[in-house]
Short mmCIF file of C-alpha atoms in Angstrom, two decimals:
data_model
loop_
_atom_site.label_atom_id
_atom_site.label_comp_id
_atom_site.label_asym_id
_atom_site.label_seq_id
_atom_site.Cartn_x
_atom_site.Cartn_y
_atom_site.Cartn_z
CA MET A 69 121.78 46.20 79.22
CA ALA A 70 123.90 44.97 82.22
CA GLN A 71 123.78 46.40 85.38
CA ARG A 72 127.00 46.91 87.78
CA LYS A 73 126.50 44.80 90.70
CA PRO A 74 126.60 46.47 94.05
CA GLY A 75 129.61 45.63 96.17
CA GLY A 76 132.33 45.84 93.59
CA TRP A 77 135.79 47.31 93.78
CA GLY A 78 134.60 50.61 93.21
CA ASP A 79 132.22 50.97 96.22
CA SER A 80 134.85 49.49 98.37
CA LEU A 81 137.38 52.23 97.24
CA LYS A 82 134.90 54.89 98.01
CA THR A 83 133.99 53.35 101.28
CA VAL A 84 137.69 53.51 102.14
CA ILE A 85 138.18 57.03 101.05
CA TYR A 86 134.82 58.10 103.00
CA ALA A 87 136.23 56.39 106.05
CA ALA A 88 139.79 58.24 105.58
CA LEU A 89 137.97 61.54 105.23
CA ILE A 90 135.80 61.05 108.44
CA ALA A 91 138.77 60.20 110.52
CA ILE A 92 140.64 63.12 109.12
CA PHE A 93 137.83 65.35 110.04
CA ILE A 94 137.61 63.95 113.58
CA ARG A 95 141.40 63.87 114.24
CA THR A 96 141.58 67.73 113.15
CA PHE A 97 138.56 69.11 114.41
CA LEU A 98 137.38 66.87 117.31
CA TYR A 99 139.42 64.38 118.79
CA GLU A 100 143.23 63.25 118.37
CA PRO A 101 144.72 60.21 120.33
CA PHE A 102 148.15 60.70 122.21
CA ASN A 103 150.13 58.23 124.13
CA ILE A 104 152.27 59.13 127.43
CA PRO A 105 156.09 58.19 126.88
CA SER A 106 157.33 59.57 130.02
CA GLY A 107 156.54 59.78 133.91
CA SER A 108 156.57 63.56 134.36
CA MET A 109 152.72 63.53 134.81
CA ILE A 110 152.50 60.78 137.29
CA PRO A 111 150.20 60.21 138.97
CA THR A 112 147.65 61.60 136.82
CA LEU A 113 149.20 60.04 133.81
CA LEU A 114 151.16 56.75 133.52
CA VAL A 115 153.75 55.88 130.95
CA GLY A 116 151.61 53.68 128.84
CA ASP A 117 148.25 55.55 128.85
CA TYR A 118 146.62 56.37 125.70
CA LEU A 119 144.26 59.29 125.72
CA PHE A 120 141.92 61.42 123.65
CA VAL A 121 142.48 65.26 123.43
CA SER A 122 139.84 67.53 122.63
CA LYS A 123 140.88 69.74 119.45
CA PHE A 124 138.14 72.25 119.85
CA SER A 125 138.70 73.03 123.46
CA TYR A 126 141.19 76.19 122.97
CA GLY A 127 140.22 76.77 119.07
CA TYR A 128 142.55 75.86 116.02
CA SER A 129 145.92 76.70 115.10
CA ASN A 130 148.25 75.33 112.51
CA TYR A 131 149.24 72.73 114.61
CA SER A 132 145.65 71.53 114.66
CA PHE A 133 146.06 70.16 111.21
CA PRO A 134 148.26 67.22 109.61
CA LEU A 135 151.74 68.18 108.90
CA SER A 136 151.17 71.61 110.53
CA PRO A 137 150.67 73.62 107.14
CA ASN A 138 151.36 77.41 107.69
CA LEU A 139 148.05 78.46 106.79
CA PHE A 140 147.43 81.48 109.20
CA GLN A 141 148.62 83.12 112.43
CA GLY A 142 147.22 82.80 115.88
CA ARG A 143 144.14 80.70 116.54
CA ILE A 144 140.59 80.44 115.24
CA PHE A 145 137.81 80.51 117.90
CA GLY A 146 140.50 80.35 120.29
CA SER A 147 140.11 80.40 124.14
CA LEU A 148 142.76 80.18 127.01
CA PRO A 149 142.86 77.14 129.06
CA LYS A 150 141.84 77.21 132.63
CA ARG A 151 144.36 77.05 135.53
CA GLY A 152 144.93 73.29 136.25
CA ASP A 153 143.91 71.94 132.57
CA VAL A 154 146.25 69.13 131.50
CA ALA A 155 147.06 70.20 127.93
CA VAL A 156 148.88 68.90 124.98
CA PHE A 157 151.17 71.47 123.17
CA ARG A 158 154.05 71.72 120.68
CA LEU A 159 157.40 72.21 122.24
CA PRO A 160 158.30 75.85 121.56
CA ARG A 161 162.00 75.07 120.63
CA ASP A 162 160.95 72.15 118.49
CA PRO A 163 157.48 72.06 117.25
CA SER A 164 157.77 68.59 115.75
CA ILE A 165 157.63 67.25 119.46
CA ASP A 166 154.25 67.11 121.27
CA TYR A 167 154.54 67.74 125.12
CA ILE A 168 151.91 67.39 127.95
CA LYS A 169 151.98 69.40 131.08
CA ARG A 170 149.43 70.88 133.39
CA ILE A 171 148.79 74.39 133.05
CA VAL A 172 149.28 76.32 136.23
CA GLY A 173 149.94 80.09 134.69
CA LEU A 174 148.17 82.26 132.24
CA PRO A 175 148.92 85.47 130.35
CA GLY A 176 150.09 88.00 133.11
CA ASP A 177 150.40 85.72 135.95
CA SER A 178 153.52 85.36 138.22
CA ILE A 179 154.90 81.71 138.96
CA GLN A 180 157.24 80.71 141.30
CA MET A 181 158.48 77.81 143.41
CA GLN A 182 159.49 78.45 147.18
CA ASN A 183 160.71 75.46 149.19
CA GLY A 184 158.85 72.95 146.98
CA HIS A 185 155.55 74.96 147.10
CA LEU A 186 153.94 76.51 144.11
CA PHE A 187 152.99 80.38 144.20
CA ILE A 188 150.71 81.96 141.84
CA ASN A 189 150.59 85.67 141.83
CA GLY A 190 152.45 85.75 145.02
CA LYS A 191 149.84 83.46 147.02
CA GLU A 192 150.93 79.90 147.83
CA LEU A 193 148.69 77.00 146.61
CA PRO A 194 147.50 74.61 149.46
CA ARG A 195 148.83 71.23 149.36
CA THR A 196 147.44 68.42 151.63
CA PRO A 197 149.48 65.36 152.36
CA ASP A 198 147.91 62.22 150.81
CA GLY A 199 150.15 59.48 151.73
CA SER A 200 152.81 58.05 149.49
CA TYR A 201 153.24 56.75 145.96
CA THR A 202 155.74 54.25 144.68
CA THR A 203 156.80 54.48 141.00
CA GLU A 204 157.54 51.75 138.90
CA GLY A 205 160.93 50.73 138.24
CA ASP A 206 162.59 51.03 134.80
CA ASP A 207 165.82 50.43 133.27
CA ASP A 208 167.35 53.59 134.91
CA GLY A 209 166.89 52.47 138.45
CA PRO A 210 164.57 50.73 141.02
CA PRO A 211 161.18 51.97 142.29
CA MET A 212 160.87 55.25 144.29
CA VAL A 213 158.59 56.12 147.06
CA LEU A 214 157.56 59.79 146.93
CA LYS A 215 155.26 61.76 148.83
CA LYS A 216 151.87 62.53 147.34
CA TYR A 217 149.89 65.81 147.92
CA ILE A 218 146.50 67.38 146.94
CA GLU A 219 147.21 70.51 145.45
CA THR A 220 144.40 73.06 145.03
CA MET A 221 144.39 75.63 142.30
CA PRO A 222 143.01 79.24 142.95
CA ASP A 223 139.71 78.41 141.50
CA GLY A 224 139.37 75.27 143.69
CA LEU A 225 140.38 72.55 141.30
CA GLN A 226 142.20 69.79 143.05
CA HIS A 227 144.74 67.36 141.44
CA PRO A 228 147.61 65.17 142.91
CA ILE A 229 151.21 65.81 142.77
CA LEU A 230 154.44 63.90 143.77
CA LYS A 231 157.42 65.14 145.72
CA ALA A 232 160.64 63.44 146.34
CA SER A 233 161.71 66.59 148.52
CA ASP A 234 161.47 70.30 148.90
CA ASP A 235 164.79 71.03 148.26
CA GLY A 236 165.62 69.89 144.50
CA PRO A 237 167.08 71.85 141.54
CA LEU A 238 163.60 73.27 140.55
CA ASP A 239 162.05 73.80 144.02
CA ASN A 240 163.39 77.39 144.48
CA THR A 241 163.08 79.45 141.49
CA GLN A 242 162.92 82.92 139.99
CA VAL A 243 159.61 84.53 139.69
CA TYR A 244 158.37 83.84 136.34
CA HIS A 245 156.43 86.66 134.49
CA VAL A 246 154.08 85.03 131.86
CA PRO A 247 154.08 87.28 128.71
CA PRO A 248 150.62 87.99 126.83
CA GLY A 249 149.97 85.23 124.49
CA TYR A 250 151.83 82.59 126.65
CA VAL A 251 150.87 80.12 129.31
CA PHE A 252 153.27 78.15 131.89
CA GLY A 253 153.08 74.31 132.28
CA MET A 254 154.34 72.07 134.94
CA GLY A 255 154.32 68.37 135.38
CA ASP A 256 152.51 66.78 138.32
CA ASN A 257 155.64 64.71 139.09
CA ARG A 258 157.38 67.68 140.23
CA ASP A 259 160.83 66.64 140.80
CA ASP A 260 161.01 64.60 137.66
CA SER A 261 159.57 67.18 134.99
CA LEU A 262 161.18 69.10 132.45
CA ASP A 263 158.72 71.95 132.03
CA SER A 264 158.28 75.80 131.86
CA ARG A 265 160.44 76.32 134.74
CA VAL A 266 163.41 75.47 132.59
CA LEU A 267 163.26 78.35 130.25
CA ASP A 268 165.92 77.28 127.81
CA ALA A 269 164.35 73.73 127.40
CA VAL A 270 160.58 74.46 127.43
CA GLY A 271 159.79 77.99 129.05
CA TYR A 272 156.74 79.82 128.33
CA ILE A 273 154.29 77.93 125.80
CA PRO A 274 152.84 80.05 123.10
CA VAL A 275 148.93 79.99 123.00
CA ALA A 276 149.40 79.05 119.45
CA ASN A 277 151.15 75.85 120.33
CA LEU A 278 148.31 74.45 122.18
CA VAL A 279 146.97 71.33 120.41
CA GLY A 280 144.19 70.40 122.98
CA HIS A 281 142.72 69.56 126.32
CA ALA A 282 143.38 65.93 127.58
CA GLU A 283 140.01 64.61 128.14
CA ILE A 284 139.97 60.72 128.74
CA ILE A 285 142.17 57.68 128.92
CA PHE A 286 140.71 55.00 126.42
CA PHE A 287 143.41 52.42 126.72
CA SER A 288 146.39 51.78 129.34
CA ILE A 289 149.15 49.23 129.20
CA ASP A 290 152.16 48.69 131.35
CA ALA A 291 154.78 50.02 129.31
CA ARG A 292 157.65 48.11 130.63
CA TYR A 293 156.61 45.44 128.03
CA PRO A 294 156.52 45.48 124.32
CA TRP A 295 153.06 46.56 123.04
CA TRP A 296 152.99 43.81 120.32
CA GLU A 297 152.95 41.13 122.98
CA VAL A 298 149.23 40.98 122.52
CA TRP A 299 149.03 37.57 124.22
CA GLU A 300 150.27 39.35 127.42
CA TRP A 301 147.64 42.00 127.14
CA PRO A 302 145.31 40.62 129.72
CA PHE A 303 147.92 40.86 132.13
CA GLU A 304 149.69 44.04 131.16
CA ILE A 305 146.43 46.11 130.47
CA ARG A 306 145.48 48.40 133.40
CA TRP A 307 141.87 47.71 133.19
CA ASP A 308 140.87 50.31 136.01
CA ARG A 309 142.41 53.03 133.93
CA ILE A 310 140.33 52.68 130.85
CA LEU A 311 137.72 55.49 130.39
CA HIS A 312 139.23 57.31 133.18
CA THR A 313 138.36 61.03 132.87
CA ILE A 314 141.66 63.24 133.38
CA HIS A 315 141.40 65.78 135.94
#
């Protein structure tokens, strides 16, 4: 009796199927890759950064699964972010769009900007000058020199922010009262971020829309150049950002 030789097309097909199932499992329950398309989180995240987001940090919702099937309501094994977490979420007004911001407000918090300073529950967050930061130029204009600060969250977490001035359109706001079941997100590039301060564009973020916690940058490339120009990668890759943890 002839025996089937190992390594035929059947074994290759099974290997592909197993690999696909493992990839789907990892992407759904463990880590999902994202890339940064805008400068709203500079200097923490740059355009052209590629990062892994932990899906298990805040539990699982419909948005944790491919194609976001409407399987259940709320979150399974859910937990709230910490103030200061950098989180990916689905935009409330258009859940097909992924957004990434720093979570500054939790359910029940009051948030306000006064003269460019962030207040949480009536208390101003300390910020310490940390020199300047020059943004990369793009098609819309030349590079800009911004003021850099280190901001300290109520629990002591510190992170950088950028400010062009303290009298911009979103530097003096109403008091935002974060409803139950929602969080409030802002960009670290405070004067160039469309975030929860703009209620009709982003607004309060439902906890169910959270996708995960941004953990680590696994690749970074200067996005001013086409990604497919692989021969330019040695000169365009930001080597110092690879495996950089996100705070």
